Tab-separated table of C-alpha atoms and ligand atoms in Angstrom:
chain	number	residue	atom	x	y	z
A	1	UNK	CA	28.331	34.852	11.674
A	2	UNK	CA	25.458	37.054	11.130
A	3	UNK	CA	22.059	35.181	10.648
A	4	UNK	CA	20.911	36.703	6.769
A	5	UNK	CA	18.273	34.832	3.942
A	6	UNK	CA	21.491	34.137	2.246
A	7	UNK	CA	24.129	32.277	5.653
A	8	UNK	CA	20.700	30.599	7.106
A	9	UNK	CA	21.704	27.704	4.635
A	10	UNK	CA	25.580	27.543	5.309
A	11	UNK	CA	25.482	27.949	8.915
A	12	UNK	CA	22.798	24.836	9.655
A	13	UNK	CA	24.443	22.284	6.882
A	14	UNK	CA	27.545	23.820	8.901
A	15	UNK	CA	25.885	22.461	12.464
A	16	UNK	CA	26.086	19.289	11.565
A	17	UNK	CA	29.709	18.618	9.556
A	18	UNK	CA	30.558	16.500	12.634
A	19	UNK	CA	27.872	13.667	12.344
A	20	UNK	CA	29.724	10.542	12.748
A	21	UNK	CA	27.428	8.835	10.798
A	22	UNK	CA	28.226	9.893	7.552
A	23	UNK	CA	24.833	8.545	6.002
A	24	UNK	CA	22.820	11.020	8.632
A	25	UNK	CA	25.087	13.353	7.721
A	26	UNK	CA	24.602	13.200	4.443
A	27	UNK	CA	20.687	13.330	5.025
A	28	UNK	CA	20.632	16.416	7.516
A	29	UNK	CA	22.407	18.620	5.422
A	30	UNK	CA	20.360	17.453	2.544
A	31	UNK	CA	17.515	18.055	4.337
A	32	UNK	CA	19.198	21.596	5.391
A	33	UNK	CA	19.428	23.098	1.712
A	34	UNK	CA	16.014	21.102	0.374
A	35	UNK	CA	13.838	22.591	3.709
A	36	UNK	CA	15.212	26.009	2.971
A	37	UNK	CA	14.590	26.495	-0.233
A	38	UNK	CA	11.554	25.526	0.190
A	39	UNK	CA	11.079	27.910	2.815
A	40	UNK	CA	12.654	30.606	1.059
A	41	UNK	CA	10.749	30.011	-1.742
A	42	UNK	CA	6.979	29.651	-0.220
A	43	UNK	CA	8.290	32.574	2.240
A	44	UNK	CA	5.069	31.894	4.816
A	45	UNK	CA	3.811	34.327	7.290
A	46	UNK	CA	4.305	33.753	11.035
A	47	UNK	CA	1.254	33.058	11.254
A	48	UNK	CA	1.204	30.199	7.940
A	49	UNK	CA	4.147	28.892	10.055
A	50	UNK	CA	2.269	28.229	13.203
A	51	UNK	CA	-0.429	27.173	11.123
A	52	UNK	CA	1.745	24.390	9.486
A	53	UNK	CA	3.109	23.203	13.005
A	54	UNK	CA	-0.417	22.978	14.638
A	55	UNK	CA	-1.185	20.403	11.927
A	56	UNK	CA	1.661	18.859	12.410
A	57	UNK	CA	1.488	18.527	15.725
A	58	UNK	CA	-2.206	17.338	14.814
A	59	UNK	CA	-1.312	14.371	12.522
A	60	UNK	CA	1.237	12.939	15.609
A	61	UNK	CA	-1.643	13.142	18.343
A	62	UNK	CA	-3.863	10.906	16.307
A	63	UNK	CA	-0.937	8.532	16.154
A	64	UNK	CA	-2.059	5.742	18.124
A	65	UNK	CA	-1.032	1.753	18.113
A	66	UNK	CA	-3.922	1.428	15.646
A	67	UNK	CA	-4.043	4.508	13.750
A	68	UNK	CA	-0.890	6.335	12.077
A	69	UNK	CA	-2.081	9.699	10.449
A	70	UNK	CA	1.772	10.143	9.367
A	71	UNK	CA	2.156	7.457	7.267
A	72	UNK	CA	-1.151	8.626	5.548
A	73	UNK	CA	0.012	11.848	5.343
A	74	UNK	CA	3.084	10.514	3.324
A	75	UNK	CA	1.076	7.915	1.193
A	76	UNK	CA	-1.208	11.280	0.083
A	77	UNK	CA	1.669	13.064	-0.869
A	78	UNK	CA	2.811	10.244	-2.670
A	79	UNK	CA	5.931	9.764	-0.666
A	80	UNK	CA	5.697	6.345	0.191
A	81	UNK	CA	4.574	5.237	-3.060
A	82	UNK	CA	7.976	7.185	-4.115
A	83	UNK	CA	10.033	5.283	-1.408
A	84	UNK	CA	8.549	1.734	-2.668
A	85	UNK	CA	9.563	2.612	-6.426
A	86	UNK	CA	12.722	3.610	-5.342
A	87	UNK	CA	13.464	0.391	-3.335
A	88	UNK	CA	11.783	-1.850	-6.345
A	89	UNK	CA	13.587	-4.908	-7.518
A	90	UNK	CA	14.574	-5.233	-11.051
A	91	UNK	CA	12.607	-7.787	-12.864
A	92	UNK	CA	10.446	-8.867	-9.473
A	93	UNK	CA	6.611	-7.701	-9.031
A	94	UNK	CA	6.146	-4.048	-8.577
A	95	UNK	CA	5.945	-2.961	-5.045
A	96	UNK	CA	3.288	-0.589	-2.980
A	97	UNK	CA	2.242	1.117	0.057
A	98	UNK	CA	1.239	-1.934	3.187
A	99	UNK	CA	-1.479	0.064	4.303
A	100	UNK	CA	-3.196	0.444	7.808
A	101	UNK	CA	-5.638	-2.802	7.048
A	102	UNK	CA	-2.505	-5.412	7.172
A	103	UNK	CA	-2.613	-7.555	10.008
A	104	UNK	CA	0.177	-9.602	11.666
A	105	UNK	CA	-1.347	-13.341	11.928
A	106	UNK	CA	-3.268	-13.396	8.947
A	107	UNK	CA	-5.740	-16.790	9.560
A	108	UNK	CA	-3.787	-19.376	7.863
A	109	UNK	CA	-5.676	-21.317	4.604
A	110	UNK	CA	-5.863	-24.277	2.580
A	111	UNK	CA	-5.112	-23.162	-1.211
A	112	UNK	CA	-8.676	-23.327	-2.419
A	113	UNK	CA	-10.434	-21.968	0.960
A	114	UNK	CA	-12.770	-18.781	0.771
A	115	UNK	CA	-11.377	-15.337	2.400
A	116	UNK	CA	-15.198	-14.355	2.114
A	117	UNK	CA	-16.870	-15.743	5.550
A	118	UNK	CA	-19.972	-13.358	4.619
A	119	UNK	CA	-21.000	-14.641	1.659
A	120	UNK	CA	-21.261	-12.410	-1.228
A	121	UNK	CA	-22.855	-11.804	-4.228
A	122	UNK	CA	-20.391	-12.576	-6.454
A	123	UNK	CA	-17.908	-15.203	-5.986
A	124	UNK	CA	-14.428	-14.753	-7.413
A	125	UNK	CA	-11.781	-16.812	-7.651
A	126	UNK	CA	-8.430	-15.236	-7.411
A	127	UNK	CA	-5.243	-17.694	-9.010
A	128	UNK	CA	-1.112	-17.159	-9.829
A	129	UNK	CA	1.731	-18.229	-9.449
A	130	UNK	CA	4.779	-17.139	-7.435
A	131	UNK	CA	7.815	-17.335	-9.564
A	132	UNK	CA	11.647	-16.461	-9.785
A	133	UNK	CA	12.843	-13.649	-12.331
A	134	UNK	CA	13.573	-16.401	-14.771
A	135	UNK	CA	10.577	-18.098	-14.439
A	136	UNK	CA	10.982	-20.976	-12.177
A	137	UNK	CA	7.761	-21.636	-9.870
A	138	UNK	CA	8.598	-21.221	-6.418
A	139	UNK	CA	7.408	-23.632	-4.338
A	140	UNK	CA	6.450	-23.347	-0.608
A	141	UNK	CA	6.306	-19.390	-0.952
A	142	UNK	CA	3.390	-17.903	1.298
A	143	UNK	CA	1.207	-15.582	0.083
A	144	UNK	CA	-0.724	-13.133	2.820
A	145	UNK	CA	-3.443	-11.230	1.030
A	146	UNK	CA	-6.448	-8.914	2.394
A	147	UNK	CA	-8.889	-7.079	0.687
A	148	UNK	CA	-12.315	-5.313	1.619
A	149	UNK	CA	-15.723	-6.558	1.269
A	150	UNK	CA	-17.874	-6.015	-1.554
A	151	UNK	CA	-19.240	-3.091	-0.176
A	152	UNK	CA	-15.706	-1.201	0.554
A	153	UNK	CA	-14.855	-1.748	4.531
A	154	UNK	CA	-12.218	-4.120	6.024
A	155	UNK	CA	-13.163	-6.685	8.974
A	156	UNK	CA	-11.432	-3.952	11.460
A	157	UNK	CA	-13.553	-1.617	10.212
A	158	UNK	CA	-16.743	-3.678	10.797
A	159	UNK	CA	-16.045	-5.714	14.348
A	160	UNK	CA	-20.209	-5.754	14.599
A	161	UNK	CA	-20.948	-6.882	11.273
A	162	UNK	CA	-17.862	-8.682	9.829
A	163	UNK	CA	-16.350	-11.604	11.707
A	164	UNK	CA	-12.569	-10.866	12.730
A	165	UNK	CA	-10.307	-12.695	9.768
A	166	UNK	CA	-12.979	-11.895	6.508
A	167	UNK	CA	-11.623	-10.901	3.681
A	168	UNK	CA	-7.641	-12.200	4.382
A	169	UNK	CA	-5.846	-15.345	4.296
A	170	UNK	CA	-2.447	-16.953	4.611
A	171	UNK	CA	-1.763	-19.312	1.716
A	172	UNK	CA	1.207	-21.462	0.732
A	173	UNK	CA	2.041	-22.446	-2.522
A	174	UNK	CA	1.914	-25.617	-3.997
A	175	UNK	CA	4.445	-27.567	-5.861
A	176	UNK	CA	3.884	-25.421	-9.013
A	177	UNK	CA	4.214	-22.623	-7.549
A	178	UNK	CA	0.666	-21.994	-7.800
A	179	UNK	CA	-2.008	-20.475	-5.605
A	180	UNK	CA	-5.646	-19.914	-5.484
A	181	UNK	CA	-8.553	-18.940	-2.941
A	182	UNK	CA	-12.088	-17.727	-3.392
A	183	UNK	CA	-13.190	-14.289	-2.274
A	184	UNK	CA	-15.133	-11.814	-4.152
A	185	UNK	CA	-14.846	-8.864	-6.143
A	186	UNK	CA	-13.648	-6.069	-4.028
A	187	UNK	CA	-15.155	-2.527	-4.001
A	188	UNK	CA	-12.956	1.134	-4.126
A	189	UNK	CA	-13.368	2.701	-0.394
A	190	UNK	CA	-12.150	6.059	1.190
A	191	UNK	CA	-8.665	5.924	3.054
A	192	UNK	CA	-9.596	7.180	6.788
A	193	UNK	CA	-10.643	11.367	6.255
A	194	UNK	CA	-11.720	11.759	10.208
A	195	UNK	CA	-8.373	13.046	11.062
A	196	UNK	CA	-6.050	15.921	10.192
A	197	UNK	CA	-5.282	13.945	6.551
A	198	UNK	CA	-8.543	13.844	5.825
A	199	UNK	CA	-9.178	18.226	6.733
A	200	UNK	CA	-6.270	18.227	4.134
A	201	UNK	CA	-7.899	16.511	0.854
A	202	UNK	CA	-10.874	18.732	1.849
A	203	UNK	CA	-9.242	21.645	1.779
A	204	UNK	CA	-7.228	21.016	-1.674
A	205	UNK	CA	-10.706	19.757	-3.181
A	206	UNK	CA	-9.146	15.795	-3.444
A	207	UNK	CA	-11.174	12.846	-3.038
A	208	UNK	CA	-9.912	10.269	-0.635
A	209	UNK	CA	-10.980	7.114	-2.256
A	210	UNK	CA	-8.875	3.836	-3.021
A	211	UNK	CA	-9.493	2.067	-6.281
A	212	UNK	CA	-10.375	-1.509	-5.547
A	213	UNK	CA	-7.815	-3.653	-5.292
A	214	UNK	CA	-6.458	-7.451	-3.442
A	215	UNK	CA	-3.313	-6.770	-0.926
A	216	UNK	CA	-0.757	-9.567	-1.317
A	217	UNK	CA	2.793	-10.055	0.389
A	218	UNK	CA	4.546	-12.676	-0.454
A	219	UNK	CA	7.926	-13.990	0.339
A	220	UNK	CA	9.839	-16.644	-0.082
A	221	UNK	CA	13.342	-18.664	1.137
A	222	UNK	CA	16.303	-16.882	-0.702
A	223	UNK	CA	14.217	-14.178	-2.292
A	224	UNK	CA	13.259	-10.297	-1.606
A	225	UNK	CA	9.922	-10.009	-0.320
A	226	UNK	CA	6.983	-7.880	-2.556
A	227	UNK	CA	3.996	-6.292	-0.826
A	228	UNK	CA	1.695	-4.894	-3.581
A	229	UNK	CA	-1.645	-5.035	-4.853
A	230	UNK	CA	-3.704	-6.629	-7.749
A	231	UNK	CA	-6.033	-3.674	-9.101
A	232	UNK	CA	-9.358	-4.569	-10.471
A	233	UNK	CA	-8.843	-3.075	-14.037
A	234	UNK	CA	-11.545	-0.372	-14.985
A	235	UNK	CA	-12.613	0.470	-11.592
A	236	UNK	CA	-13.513	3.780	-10.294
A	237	UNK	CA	-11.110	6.016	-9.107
A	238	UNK	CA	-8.271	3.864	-11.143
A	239	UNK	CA	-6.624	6.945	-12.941
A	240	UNK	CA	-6.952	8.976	-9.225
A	241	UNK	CA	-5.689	6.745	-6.949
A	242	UNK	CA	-5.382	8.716	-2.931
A	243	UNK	CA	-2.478	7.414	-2.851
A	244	UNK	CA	-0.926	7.011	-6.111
A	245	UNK	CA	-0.375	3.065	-6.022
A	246	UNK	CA	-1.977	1.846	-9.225
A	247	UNK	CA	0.996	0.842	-11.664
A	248	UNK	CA	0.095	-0.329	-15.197
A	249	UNK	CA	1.472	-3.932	-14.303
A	250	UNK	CA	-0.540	-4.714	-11.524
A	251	UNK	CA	-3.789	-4.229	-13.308
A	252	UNK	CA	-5.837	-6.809	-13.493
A	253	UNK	CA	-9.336	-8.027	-15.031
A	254	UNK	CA	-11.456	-9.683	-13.014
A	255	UNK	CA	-13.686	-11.038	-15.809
A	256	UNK	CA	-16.446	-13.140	-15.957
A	257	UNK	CA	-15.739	-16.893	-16.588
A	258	UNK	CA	-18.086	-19.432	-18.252
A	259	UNK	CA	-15.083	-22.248	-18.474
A	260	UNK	CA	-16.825	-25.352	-16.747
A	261	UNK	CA	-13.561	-27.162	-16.996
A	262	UNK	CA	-11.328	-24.343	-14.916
A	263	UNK	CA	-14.484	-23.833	-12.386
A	264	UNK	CA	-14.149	-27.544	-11.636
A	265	UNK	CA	-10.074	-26.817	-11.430
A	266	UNK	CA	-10.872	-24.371	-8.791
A	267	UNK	CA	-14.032	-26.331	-7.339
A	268	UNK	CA	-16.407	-23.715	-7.853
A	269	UNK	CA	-19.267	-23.764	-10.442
A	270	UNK	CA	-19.365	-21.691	-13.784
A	271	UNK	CA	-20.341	-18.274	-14.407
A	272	UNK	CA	-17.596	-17.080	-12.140
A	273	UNK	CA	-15.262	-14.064	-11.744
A	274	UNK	CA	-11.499	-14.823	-12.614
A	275	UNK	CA	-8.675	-12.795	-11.372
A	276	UNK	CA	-5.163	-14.138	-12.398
A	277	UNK	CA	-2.439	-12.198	-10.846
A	278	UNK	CA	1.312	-14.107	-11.094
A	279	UNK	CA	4.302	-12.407	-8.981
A	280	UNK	CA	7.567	-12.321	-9.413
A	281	UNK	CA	10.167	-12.059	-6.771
A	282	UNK	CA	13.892	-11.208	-6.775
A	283	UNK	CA	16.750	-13.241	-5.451
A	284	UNK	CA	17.671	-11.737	-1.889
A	285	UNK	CA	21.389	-10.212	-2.734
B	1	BEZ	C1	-5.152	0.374	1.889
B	1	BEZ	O1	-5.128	0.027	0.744
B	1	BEZ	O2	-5.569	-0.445	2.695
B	1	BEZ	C2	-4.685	1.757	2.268
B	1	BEZ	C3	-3.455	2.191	1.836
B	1	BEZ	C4	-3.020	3.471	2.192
B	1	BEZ	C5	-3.823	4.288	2.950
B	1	BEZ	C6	-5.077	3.844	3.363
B	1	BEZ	C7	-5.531	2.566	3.014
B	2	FE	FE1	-6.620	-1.590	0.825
């Protein structure tokens, strides 16, 4: 067949009518008609094209085993936050991007312990429950979480200044279903802009910064796990998100508490900073 504007689209979905798999399939010839049009539509110069592979090409040669400039690329486009949303659980805590700052062997803590080895200014204390769509407290669920210090930089970020384990913690919860740990209030920060990514947001005039926020994943036996974030309501950068993660139900205020009684709960002293953030998971189908 001759190759026209008009038979490019045929001919490739065409190429691949014999996938066995009928899922990648499906996908490729998807991707076929979606990719063309798009093509078709932005109609780039040879020289846009090359353009568009160099940075490409760019974004996989900083991939490293401790840097991956294509997920960032997606989370700035908004694509994974679009994957999460699509994969959500009715009913269960919203879901949102992981993030490069997650590590594997979070320390493990007693519920009550400080993530804050540094000792900050002010001291937070950070409280839910996990629970089951209809309510029930799930005991024994663990709870990962990692956040940033005050000033806006992980402990990877910082191996000089921040001892390795600052600012995360593994907790379990209790009978009630309840957690709780002391940290502080966490600051917005700029996703990594040294790489390709970053020349991106420049050039389209975005800012890169994260609004503050607490990273939890938590699972339990029998249900789905969630992996989102608690947002520090009113923060900068909360309606601009570089990533687009902030969802209206995982806002929360971290407000100043003068309640004597729940300091001694949480065996801190009054005035402290509150955070309550519950979450909800979904029974595993
Ligand atoms: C984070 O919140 O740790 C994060 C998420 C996506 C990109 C960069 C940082
Ligand atoms: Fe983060």
């Amino acid at each position: 067949m001759d190759f026209t504007i008009d038979t490019a689209t045929p001919a490739v979905e065409q190429s691949f009518a014999a996938t066995p798999d009928p899922r990648l399939r499906e996908i490729m010839q998807m991707l076929t008609r979606y990719l063309h049009d798009f093509v078709r539509e932005a109609a780039p110069s040879i020289a846009e094209w090359n353009a568009a592979i160099g940075f490409l090409t760019e974004v996989g040669q900083w991939c490293s085993d401790t840097r991956q400039e294509f997920i960032l690329l997606s989370d700035v486009l908004g694509v994974s936050m679009l994957v999460e949303t699509l994969n959500g659980h009715e009913g269960g805590t919203e879901g949102t991007v992981l993030g490069p700052f997650h590590m594997t062997g979070s320390p493990k803590r007693s519920l009550g312990d400080s993530i804050d080895l540094l000792g900050g200014s002010r001291l937070c204390v950070v409280s839910g429950t996990v629970l089951g769509v209809g309510g029930e407290p799930l005991a024994g669920a663990t709870v990962d979480v990692w956040q940033c210090t005050e000033d806006g930089f992980y402990d990877v970020q910082q191996p000089d200044v921040q001892p390795a384990g600052n600012g995360r913690g593994l907790f379990r919860t209790d009978e009630q279903g309840r957690f709780w740990f002391r940290t502080v209030v966490p600051c917005h920060y700029p996703i990594p802009t040294d790489g390709p990514v970053g020349q991106l947001l420049d050039a389209t005039h975005r800012h890169p910064f994260r609004p503050a926020h607490v990273h939890f994943l938590a699972s339990a036996d029998g249900h789905e796990d969630v992996t989102t974030h608690a947002f520090v309501a009113g923060g900068a950068h909360i309606d601009s998100d570089a990533v687009f993660a902030v969802k209206k139900g995982l806002l929360v205020d971290f407000a100043e508490s003068t309640d004597a009684e729940l300091a001694a709960r949480f065996g801190v002293e009054a005035p402290f900073v509150h955070a309550r953030f519950d979450i909800v998971l979904t029974k595993r189908a």
